[in-house]
PDB file of C-alpha atoms and ligand atoms in Angstrom:
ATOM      1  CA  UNK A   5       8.252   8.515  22.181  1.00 77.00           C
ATOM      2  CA  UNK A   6       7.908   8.912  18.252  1.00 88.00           C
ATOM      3  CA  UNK A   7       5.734  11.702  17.662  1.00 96.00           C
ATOM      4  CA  UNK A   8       2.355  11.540  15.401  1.00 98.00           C
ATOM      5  CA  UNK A   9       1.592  15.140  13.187  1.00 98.00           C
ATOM      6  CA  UNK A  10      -2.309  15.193  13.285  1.00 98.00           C
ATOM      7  CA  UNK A  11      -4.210  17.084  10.682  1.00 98.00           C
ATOM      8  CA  UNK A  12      -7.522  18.276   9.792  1.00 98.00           C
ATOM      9  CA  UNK A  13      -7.189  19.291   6.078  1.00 98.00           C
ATOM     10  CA  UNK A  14      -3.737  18.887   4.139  1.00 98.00           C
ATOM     11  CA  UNK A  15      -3.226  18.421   0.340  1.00 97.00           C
ATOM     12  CA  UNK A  16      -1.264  15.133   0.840  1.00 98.00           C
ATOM     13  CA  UNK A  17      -0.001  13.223   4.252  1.00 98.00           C
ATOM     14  CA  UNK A  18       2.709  11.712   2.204  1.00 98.00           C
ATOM     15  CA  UNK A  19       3.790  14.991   0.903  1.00 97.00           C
ATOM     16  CA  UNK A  20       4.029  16.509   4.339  1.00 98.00           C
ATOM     17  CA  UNK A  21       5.827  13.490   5.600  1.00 97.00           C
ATOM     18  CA  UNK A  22       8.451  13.724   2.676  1.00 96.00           C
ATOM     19  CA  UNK A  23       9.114  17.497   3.726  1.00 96.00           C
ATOM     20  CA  UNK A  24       9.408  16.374   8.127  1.00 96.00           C
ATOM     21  CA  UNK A  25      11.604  13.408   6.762  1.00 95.00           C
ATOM     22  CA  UNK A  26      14.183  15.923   4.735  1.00 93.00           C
ATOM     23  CA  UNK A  27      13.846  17.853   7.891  1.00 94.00           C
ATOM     24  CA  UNK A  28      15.543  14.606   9.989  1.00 94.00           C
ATOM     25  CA  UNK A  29      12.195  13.354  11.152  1.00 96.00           C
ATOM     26  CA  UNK A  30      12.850  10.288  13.069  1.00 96.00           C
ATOM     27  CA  UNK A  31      12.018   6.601  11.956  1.00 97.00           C
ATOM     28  CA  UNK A  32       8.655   5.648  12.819  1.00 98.00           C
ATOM     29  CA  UNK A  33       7.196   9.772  12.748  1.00 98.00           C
ATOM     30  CA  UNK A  34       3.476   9.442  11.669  1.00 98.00           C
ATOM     31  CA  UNK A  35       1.470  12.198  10.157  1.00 98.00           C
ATOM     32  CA  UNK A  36      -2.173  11.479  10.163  1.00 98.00           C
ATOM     33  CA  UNK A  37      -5.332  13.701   8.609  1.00 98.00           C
ATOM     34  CA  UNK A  38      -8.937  13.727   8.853  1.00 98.00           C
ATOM     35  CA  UNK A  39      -9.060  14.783   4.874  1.00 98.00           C
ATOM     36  CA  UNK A  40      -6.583  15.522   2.318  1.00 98.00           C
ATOM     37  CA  UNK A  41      -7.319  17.789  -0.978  1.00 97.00           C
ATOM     38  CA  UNK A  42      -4.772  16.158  -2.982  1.00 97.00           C
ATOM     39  CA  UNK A  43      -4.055  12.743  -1.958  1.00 97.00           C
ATOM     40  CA  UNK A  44      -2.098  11.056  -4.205  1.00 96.00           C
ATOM     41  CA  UNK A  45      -1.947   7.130  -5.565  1.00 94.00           C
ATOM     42  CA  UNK A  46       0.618   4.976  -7.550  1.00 88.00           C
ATOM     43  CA  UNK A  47       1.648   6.448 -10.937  1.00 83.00           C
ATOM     44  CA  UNK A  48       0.678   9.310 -10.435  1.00 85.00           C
ATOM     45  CA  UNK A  49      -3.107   8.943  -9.920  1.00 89.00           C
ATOM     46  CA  UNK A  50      -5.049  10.898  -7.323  1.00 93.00           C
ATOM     47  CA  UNK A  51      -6.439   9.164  -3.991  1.00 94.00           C
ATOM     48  CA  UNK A  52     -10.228  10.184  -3.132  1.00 91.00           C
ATOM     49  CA  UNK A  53     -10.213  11.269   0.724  1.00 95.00           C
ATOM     50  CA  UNK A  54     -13.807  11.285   2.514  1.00 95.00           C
ATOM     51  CA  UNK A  55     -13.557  13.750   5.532  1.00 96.00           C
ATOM     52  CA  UNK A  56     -13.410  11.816   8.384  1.00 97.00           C
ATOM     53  CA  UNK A  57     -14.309   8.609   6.927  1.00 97.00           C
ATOM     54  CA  UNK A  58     -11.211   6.775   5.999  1.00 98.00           C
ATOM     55  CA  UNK A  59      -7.447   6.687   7.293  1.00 98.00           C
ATOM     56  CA  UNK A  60      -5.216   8.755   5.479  1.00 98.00           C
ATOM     57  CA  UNK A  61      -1.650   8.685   6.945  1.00 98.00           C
ATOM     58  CA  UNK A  62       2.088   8.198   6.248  1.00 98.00           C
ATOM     59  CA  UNK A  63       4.488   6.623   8.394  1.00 98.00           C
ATOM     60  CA  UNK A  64       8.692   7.890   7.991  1.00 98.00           C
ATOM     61  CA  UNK A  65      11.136   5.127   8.225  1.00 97.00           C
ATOM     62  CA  UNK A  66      14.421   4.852   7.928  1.00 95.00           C
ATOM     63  CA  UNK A  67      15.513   0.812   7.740  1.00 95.00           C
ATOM     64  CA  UNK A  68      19.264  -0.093   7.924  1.00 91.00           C
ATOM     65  CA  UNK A  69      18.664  -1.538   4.570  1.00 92.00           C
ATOM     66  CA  UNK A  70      20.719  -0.867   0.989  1.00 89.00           C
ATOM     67  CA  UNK A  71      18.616   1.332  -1.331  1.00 85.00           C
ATOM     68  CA  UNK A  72      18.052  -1.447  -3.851  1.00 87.00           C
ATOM     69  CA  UNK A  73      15.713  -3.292  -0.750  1.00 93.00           C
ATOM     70  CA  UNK A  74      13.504  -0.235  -0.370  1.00 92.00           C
ATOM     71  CA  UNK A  75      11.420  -1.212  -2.986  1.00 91.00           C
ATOM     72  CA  UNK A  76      10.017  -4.215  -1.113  1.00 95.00           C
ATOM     73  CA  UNK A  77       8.669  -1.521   1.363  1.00 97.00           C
ATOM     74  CA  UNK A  78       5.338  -1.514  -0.503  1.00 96.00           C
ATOM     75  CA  UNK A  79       5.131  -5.509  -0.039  1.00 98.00           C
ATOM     76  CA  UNK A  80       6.296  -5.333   3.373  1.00 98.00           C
ATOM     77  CA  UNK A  81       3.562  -2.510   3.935  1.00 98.00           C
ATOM     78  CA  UNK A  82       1.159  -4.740   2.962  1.00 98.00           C
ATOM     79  CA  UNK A  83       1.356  -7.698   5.150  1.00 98.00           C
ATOM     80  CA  UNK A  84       1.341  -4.907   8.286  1.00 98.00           C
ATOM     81  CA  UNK A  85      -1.865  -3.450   7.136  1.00 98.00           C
ATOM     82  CA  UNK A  86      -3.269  -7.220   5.957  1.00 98.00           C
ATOM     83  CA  UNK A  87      -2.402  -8.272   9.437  1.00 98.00           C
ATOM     84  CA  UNK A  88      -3.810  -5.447  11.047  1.00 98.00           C
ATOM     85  CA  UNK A  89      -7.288  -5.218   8.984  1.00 98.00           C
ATOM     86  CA  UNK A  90      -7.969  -8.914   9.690  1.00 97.00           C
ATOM     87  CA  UNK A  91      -7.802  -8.626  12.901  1.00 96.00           C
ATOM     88  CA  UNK A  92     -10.647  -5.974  12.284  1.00 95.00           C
ATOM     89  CA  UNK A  93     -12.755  -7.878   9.977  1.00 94.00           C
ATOM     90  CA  UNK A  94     -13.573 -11.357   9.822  1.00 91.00           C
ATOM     91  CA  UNK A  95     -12.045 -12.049   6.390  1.00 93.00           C
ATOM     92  CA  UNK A  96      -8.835 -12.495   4.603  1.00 96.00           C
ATOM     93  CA  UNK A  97      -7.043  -9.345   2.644  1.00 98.00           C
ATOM     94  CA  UNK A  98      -5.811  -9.874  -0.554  1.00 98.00           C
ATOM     95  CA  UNK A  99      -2.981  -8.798  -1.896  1.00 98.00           C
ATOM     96  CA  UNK A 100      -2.793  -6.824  -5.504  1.00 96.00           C
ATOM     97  CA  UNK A 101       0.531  -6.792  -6.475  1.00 95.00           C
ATOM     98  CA  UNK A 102       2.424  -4.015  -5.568  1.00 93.00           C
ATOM     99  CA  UNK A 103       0.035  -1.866  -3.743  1.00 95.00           C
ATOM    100  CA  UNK A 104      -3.810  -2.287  -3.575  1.00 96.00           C
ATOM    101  CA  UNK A 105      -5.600  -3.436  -0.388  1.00 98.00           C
ATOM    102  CA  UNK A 106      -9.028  -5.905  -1.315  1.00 98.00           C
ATOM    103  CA  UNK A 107     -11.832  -7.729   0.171  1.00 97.00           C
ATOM    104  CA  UNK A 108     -13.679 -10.141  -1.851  1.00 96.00           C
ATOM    105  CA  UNK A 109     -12.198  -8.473  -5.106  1.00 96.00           C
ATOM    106  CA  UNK A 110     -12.928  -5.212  -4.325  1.00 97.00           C
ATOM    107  CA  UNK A 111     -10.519  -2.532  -3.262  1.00 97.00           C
ATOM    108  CA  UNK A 112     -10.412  -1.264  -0.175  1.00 97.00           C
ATOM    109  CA  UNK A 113      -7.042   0.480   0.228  1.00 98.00           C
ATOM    110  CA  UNK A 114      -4.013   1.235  -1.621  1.00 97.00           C
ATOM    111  CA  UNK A 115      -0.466   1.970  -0.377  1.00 98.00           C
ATOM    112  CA  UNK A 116       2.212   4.409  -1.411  1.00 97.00           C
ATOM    113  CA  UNK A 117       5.637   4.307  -0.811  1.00 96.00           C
ATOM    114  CA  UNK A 118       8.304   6.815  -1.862  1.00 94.00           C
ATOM    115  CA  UNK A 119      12.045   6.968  -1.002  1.00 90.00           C
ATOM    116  CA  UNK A 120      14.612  10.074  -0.550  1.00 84.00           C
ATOM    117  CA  UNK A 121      16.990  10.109  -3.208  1.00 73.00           C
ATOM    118  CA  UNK A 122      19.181   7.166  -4.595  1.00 62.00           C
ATOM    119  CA  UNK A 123      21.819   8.989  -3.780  1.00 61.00           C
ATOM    120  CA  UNK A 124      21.494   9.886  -0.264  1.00 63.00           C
ATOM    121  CA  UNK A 125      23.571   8.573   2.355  1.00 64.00           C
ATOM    122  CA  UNK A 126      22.667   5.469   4.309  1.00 68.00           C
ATOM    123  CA  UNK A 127      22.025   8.004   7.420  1.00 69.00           C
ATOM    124  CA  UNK A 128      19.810  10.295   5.683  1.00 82.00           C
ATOM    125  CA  UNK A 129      18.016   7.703   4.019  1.00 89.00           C
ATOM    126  CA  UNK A 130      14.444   7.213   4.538  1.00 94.00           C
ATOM    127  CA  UNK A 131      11.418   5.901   2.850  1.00 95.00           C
ATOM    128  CA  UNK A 132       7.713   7.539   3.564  1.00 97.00           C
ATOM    129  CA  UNK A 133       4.689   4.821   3.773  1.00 98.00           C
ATOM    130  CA  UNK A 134       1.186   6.195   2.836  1.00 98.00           C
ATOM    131  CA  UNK A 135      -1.516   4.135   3.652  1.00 98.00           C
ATOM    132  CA  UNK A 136      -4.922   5.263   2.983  1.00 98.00           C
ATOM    133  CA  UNK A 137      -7.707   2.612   3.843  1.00 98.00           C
ATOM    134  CA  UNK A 138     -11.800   3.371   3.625  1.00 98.00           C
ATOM    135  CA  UNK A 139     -12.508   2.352   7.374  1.00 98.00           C
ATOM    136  CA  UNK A 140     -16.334   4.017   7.963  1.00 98.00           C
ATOM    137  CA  UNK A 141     -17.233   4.792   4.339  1.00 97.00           C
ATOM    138  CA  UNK A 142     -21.109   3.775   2.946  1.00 97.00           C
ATOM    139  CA  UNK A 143     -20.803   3.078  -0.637  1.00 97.00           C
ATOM    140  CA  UNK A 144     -22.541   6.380  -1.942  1.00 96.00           C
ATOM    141  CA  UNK A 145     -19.688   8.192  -0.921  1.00 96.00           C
ATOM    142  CA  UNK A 146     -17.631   7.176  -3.590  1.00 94.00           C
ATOM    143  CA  UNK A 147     -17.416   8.236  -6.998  1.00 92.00           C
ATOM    144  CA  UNK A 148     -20.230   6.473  -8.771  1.00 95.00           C
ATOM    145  CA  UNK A 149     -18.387   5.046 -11.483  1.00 93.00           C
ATOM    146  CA  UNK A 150     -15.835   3.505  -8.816  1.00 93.00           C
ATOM    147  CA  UNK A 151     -18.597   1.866  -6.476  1.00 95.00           C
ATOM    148  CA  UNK A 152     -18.810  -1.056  -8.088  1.00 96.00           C
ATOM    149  CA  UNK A 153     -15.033  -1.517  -8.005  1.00 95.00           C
ATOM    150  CA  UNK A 154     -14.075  -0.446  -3.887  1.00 97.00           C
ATOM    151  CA  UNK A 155     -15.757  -1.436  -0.521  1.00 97.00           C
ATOM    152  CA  UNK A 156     -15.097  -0.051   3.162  1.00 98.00           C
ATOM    153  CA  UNK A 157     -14.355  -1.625   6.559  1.00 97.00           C
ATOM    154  CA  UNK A 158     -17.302  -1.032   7.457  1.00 97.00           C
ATOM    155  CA  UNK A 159     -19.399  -1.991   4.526  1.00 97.00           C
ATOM    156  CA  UNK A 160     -17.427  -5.415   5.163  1.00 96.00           C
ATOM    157  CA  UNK A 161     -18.316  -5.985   9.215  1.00 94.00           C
ATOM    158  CA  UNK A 162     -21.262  -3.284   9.602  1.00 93.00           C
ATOM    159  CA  UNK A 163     -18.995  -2.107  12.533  1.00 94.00           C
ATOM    160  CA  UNK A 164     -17.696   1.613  12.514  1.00 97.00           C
ATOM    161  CA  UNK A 165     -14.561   1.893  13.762  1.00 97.00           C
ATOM    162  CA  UNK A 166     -12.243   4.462  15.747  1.00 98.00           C
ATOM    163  CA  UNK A 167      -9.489   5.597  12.260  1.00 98.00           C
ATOM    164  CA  UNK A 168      -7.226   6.525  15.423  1.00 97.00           C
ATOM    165  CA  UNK A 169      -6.886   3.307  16.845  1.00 97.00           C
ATOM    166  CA  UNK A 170      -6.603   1.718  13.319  1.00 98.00           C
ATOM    167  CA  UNK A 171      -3.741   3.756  12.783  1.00 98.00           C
ATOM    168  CA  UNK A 172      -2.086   3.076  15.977  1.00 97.00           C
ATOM    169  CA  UNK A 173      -2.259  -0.267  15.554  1.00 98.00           C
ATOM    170  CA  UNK A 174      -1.079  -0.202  11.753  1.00 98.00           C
ATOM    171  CA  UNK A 175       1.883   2.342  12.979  1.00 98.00           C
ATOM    172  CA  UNK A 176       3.042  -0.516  15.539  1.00 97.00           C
ATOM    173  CA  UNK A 177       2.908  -3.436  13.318  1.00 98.00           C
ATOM    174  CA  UNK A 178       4.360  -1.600  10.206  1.00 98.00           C
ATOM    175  CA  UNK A 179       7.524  -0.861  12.545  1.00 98.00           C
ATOM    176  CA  UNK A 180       7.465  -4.595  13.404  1.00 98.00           C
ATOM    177  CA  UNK A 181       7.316  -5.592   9.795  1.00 98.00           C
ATOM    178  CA  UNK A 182       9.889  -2.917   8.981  1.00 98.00           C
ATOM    179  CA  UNK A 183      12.426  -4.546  12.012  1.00 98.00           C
ATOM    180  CA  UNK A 184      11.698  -8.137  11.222  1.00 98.00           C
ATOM    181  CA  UNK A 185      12.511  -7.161   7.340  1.00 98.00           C
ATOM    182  CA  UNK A 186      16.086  -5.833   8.739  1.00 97.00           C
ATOM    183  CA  UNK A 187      17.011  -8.546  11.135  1.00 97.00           C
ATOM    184  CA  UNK A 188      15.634 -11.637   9.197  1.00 97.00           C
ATOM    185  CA  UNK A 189      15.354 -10.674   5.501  1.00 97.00           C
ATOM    186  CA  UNK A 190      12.757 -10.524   3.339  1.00 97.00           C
ATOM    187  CA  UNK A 191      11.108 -14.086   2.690  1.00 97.00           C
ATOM    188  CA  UNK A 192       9.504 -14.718   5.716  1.00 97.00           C
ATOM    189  CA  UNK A 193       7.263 -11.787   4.810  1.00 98.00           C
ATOM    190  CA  UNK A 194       7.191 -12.276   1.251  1.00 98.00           C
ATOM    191  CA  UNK A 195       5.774 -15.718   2.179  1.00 98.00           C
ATOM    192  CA  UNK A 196       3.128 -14.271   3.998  1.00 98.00           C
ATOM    193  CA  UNK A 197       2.636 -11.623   1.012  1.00 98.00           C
ATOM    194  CA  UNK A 198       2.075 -14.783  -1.405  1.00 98.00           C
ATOM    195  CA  UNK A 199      -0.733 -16.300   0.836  1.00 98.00           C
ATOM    196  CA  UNK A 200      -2.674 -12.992   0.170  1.00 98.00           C
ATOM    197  CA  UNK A 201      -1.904 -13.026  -3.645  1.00 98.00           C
ATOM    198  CA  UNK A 202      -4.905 -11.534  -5.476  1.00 97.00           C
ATOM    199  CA  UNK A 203      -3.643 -11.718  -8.883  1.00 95.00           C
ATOM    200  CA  UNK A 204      -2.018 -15.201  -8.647  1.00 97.00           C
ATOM    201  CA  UNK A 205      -2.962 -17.511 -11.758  1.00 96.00           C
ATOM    202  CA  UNK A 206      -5.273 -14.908 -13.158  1.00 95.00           C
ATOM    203  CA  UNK A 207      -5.006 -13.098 -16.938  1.00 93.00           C
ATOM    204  CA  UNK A 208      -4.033  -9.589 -16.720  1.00 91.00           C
ATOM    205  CA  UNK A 209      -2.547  -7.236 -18.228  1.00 87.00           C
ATOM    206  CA  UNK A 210       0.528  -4.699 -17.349  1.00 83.00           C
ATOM    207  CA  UNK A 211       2.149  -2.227 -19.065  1.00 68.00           C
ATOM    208  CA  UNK A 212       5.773  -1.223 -17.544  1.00 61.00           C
ATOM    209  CA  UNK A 213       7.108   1.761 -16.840  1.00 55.00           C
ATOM    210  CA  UNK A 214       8.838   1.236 -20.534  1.00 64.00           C
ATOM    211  CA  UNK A 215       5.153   1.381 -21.919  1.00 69.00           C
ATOM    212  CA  UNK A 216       5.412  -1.981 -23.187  1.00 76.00           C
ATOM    213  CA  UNK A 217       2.282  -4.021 -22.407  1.00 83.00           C
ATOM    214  CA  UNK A 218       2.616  -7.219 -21.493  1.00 81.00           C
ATOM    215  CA  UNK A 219      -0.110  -9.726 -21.222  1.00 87.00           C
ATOM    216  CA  UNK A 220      -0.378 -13.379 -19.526  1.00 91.00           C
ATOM    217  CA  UNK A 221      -0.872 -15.373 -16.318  1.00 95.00           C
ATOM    218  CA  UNK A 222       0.455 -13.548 -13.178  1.00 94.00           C
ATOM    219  CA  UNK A 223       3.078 -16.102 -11.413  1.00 96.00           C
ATOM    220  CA  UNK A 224       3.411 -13.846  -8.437  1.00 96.00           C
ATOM    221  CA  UNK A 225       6.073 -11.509  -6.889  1.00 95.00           C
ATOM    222  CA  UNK A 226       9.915 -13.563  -7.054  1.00 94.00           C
ATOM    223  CA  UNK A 227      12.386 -13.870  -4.328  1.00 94.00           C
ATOM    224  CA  UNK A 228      13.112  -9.682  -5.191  1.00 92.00           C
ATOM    225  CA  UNK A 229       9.330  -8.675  -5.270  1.00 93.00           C
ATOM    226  CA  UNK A 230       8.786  -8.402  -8.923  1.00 91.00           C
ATOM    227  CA  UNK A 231       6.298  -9.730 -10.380  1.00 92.00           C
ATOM    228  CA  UNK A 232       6.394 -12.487 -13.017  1.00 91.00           C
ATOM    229  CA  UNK A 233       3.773 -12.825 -16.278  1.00 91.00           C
ATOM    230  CA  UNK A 234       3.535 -15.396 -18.581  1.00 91.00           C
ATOM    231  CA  UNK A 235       2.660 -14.665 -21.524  1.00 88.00           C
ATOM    232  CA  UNK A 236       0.849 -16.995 -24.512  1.00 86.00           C
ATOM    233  CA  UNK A 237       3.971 -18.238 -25.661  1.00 89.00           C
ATOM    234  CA  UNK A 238       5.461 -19.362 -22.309  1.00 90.00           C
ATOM    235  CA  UNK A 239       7.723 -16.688 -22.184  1.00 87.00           C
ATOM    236  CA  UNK A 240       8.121 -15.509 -18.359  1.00 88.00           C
ATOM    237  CA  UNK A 241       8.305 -11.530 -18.424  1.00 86.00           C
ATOM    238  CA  UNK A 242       9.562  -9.677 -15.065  1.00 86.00           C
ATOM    239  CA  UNK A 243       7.520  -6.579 -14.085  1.00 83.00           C
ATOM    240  CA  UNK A 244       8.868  -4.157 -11.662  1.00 66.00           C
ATOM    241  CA  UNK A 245       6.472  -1.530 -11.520  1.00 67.00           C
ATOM    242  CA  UNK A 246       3.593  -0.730 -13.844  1.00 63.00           C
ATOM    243  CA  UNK A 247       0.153   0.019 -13.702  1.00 66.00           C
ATOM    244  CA  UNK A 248      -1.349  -4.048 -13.253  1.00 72.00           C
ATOM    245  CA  UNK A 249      -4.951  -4.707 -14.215  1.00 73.00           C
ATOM    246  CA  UNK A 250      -6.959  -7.813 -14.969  1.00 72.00           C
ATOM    247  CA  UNK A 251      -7.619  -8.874 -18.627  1.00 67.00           C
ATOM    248  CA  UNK A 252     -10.747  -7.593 -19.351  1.00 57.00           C
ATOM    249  CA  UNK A 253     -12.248  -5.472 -16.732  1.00 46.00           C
ATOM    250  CA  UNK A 254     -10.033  -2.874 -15.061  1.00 40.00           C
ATOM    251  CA  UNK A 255      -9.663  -3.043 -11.571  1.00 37.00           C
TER     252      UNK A 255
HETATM  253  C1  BTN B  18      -2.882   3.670  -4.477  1.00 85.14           C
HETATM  254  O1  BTN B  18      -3.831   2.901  -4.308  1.00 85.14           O
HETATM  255  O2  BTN B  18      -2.505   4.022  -5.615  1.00 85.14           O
HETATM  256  C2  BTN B  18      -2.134   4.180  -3.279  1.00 85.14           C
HETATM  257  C3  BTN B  18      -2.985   5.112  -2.481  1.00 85.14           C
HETATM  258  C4  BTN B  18      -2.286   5.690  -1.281  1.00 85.14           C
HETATM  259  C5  BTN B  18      -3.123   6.747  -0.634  1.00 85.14           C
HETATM  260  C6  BTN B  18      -2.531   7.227   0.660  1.00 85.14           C
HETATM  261  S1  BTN B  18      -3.652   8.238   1.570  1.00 85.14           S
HETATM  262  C7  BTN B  18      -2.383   8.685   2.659  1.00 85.14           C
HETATM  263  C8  BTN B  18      -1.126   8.880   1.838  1.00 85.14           C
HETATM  264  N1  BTN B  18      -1.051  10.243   1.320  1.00 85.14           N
HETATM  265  C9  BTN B  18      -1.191  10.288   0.005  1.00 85.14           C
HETATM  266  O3  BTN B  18      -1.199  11.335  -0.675  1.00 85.14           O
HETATM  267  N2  BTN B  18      -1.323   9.051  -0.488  1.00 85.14           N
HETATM  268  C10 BTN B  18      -1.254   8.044   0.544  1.00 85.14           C
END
């Protein structure tokens, strides 16, 4: 039996994850919180935890995969929770390439995923998921310069939920996803990624880890989950991580 670490208050579930995975944590080890002080996001951003209203957990695993695959994690994250959250609410996720969780355009989740070193050895290898997902939030407790832009489970189905069993579930079908990715490859799931695609045909803007923006018509994630842009001139540009936001209005 894999064991779940359950929390009341910790600065970050994916930090504490990070430090049980170093520690030989085995695949599929959960560690789940009720709030989090310094929950973190993609690039560096912070993640706003509500005490006791959303799920904030991370999930070790430790695929048979080489490290160049790892980064399709996040996409094959995404699918699991998509999967999982429909079967919650009557409507489809969408998918913001690489990371965000939506409902009708509006966020409702993000994902972060973070290796162990390029270096490490295949055995020691591991990758820590961090999902954190508004499940029973009202929309006054966000930020109010942010509740225009995020919605909740339970603003979407007027429903309040159990964050336990949401997390149970999403622990069992991210292992699935994870399995399926090692025994059958990736484009199966990728496929099932693309049906989600939020940002598919729509102007946006990205700007690369390089810091170079680059502007145009998202194409959607290729055969290695990057995502394709092209721009005014036709040229097709490859993105493989950056901060991605619509033309316009910032998402
Ligand atoms: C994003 O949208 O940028 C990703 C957000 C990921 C937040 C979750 S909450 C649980 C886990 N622990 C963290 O510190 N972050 C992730």
């Amino acid at each position: 039996m894999v064991k779940t670490y359950t929390f009341n208050t910790v600065d970050s579930t994916n930090v504490l994850a990070k430090q049980l995975a170093e520690e030989g944590a085995a695949h599929g080890t959960g560690v789940i919180a009720r709030n989090q002080t310094a929950g973190r996001g993609r690039l560096g951003k912070n993640w706003h935890s509500v005490e006791g209203k959303g799920l904030y957990c991370s999930v070790i695993v430790r695929p048979q995969l080489s490290i160049q695959e790892y980064p399709k994690l996040t996409l094959v994250a995404g699918v699991a929770v998509a999967q999982v959250l429909e079967a919650l609410v009557p409507q489809k996720v969408q998918l913001k390439w690489p990371n965000d969780l939506f409902f009708g355009g509006k966020k409702c989740g993000g994902i972060l995923a973070e290796s162990s070193s390029l270096v490490e050895a295949n055995t020691k290898r591991y990758a820590v998921i961090g999902i954190g997902i508004n499940i029973n939030h009202t929309l006054d407790m966000f930020p109010l310069e942010l509740q225009d832009q995020v919605t909740s489970l339970f603003i979407e189905s007027k429903a309040e939920l159990s964050i336990e069993e949401v997390y149970e579930k999403l622990r069992i079908e991210l292992l699935a996803q994870v399995k399926r990715f090692e025994d059958d490859g990736f484009n199966a799931i990728l496929e099932e990624w693309r049906q989600r695609d939020y940002l598919l045909g729509r102007q946006m803007e990205c700007v690369n880890t390089s810091g170079v923006v680059v502007s145009g018509v998202a194409l959607g994630p290729d055969d290695g989950g990057e995502l394709h842009v092209r721009d005014e001139n036709g040229q097709v540009h490859k993105v493989l991580s950056g901060d991605v936001q619509l033309a316009r209005k910032r998402v």
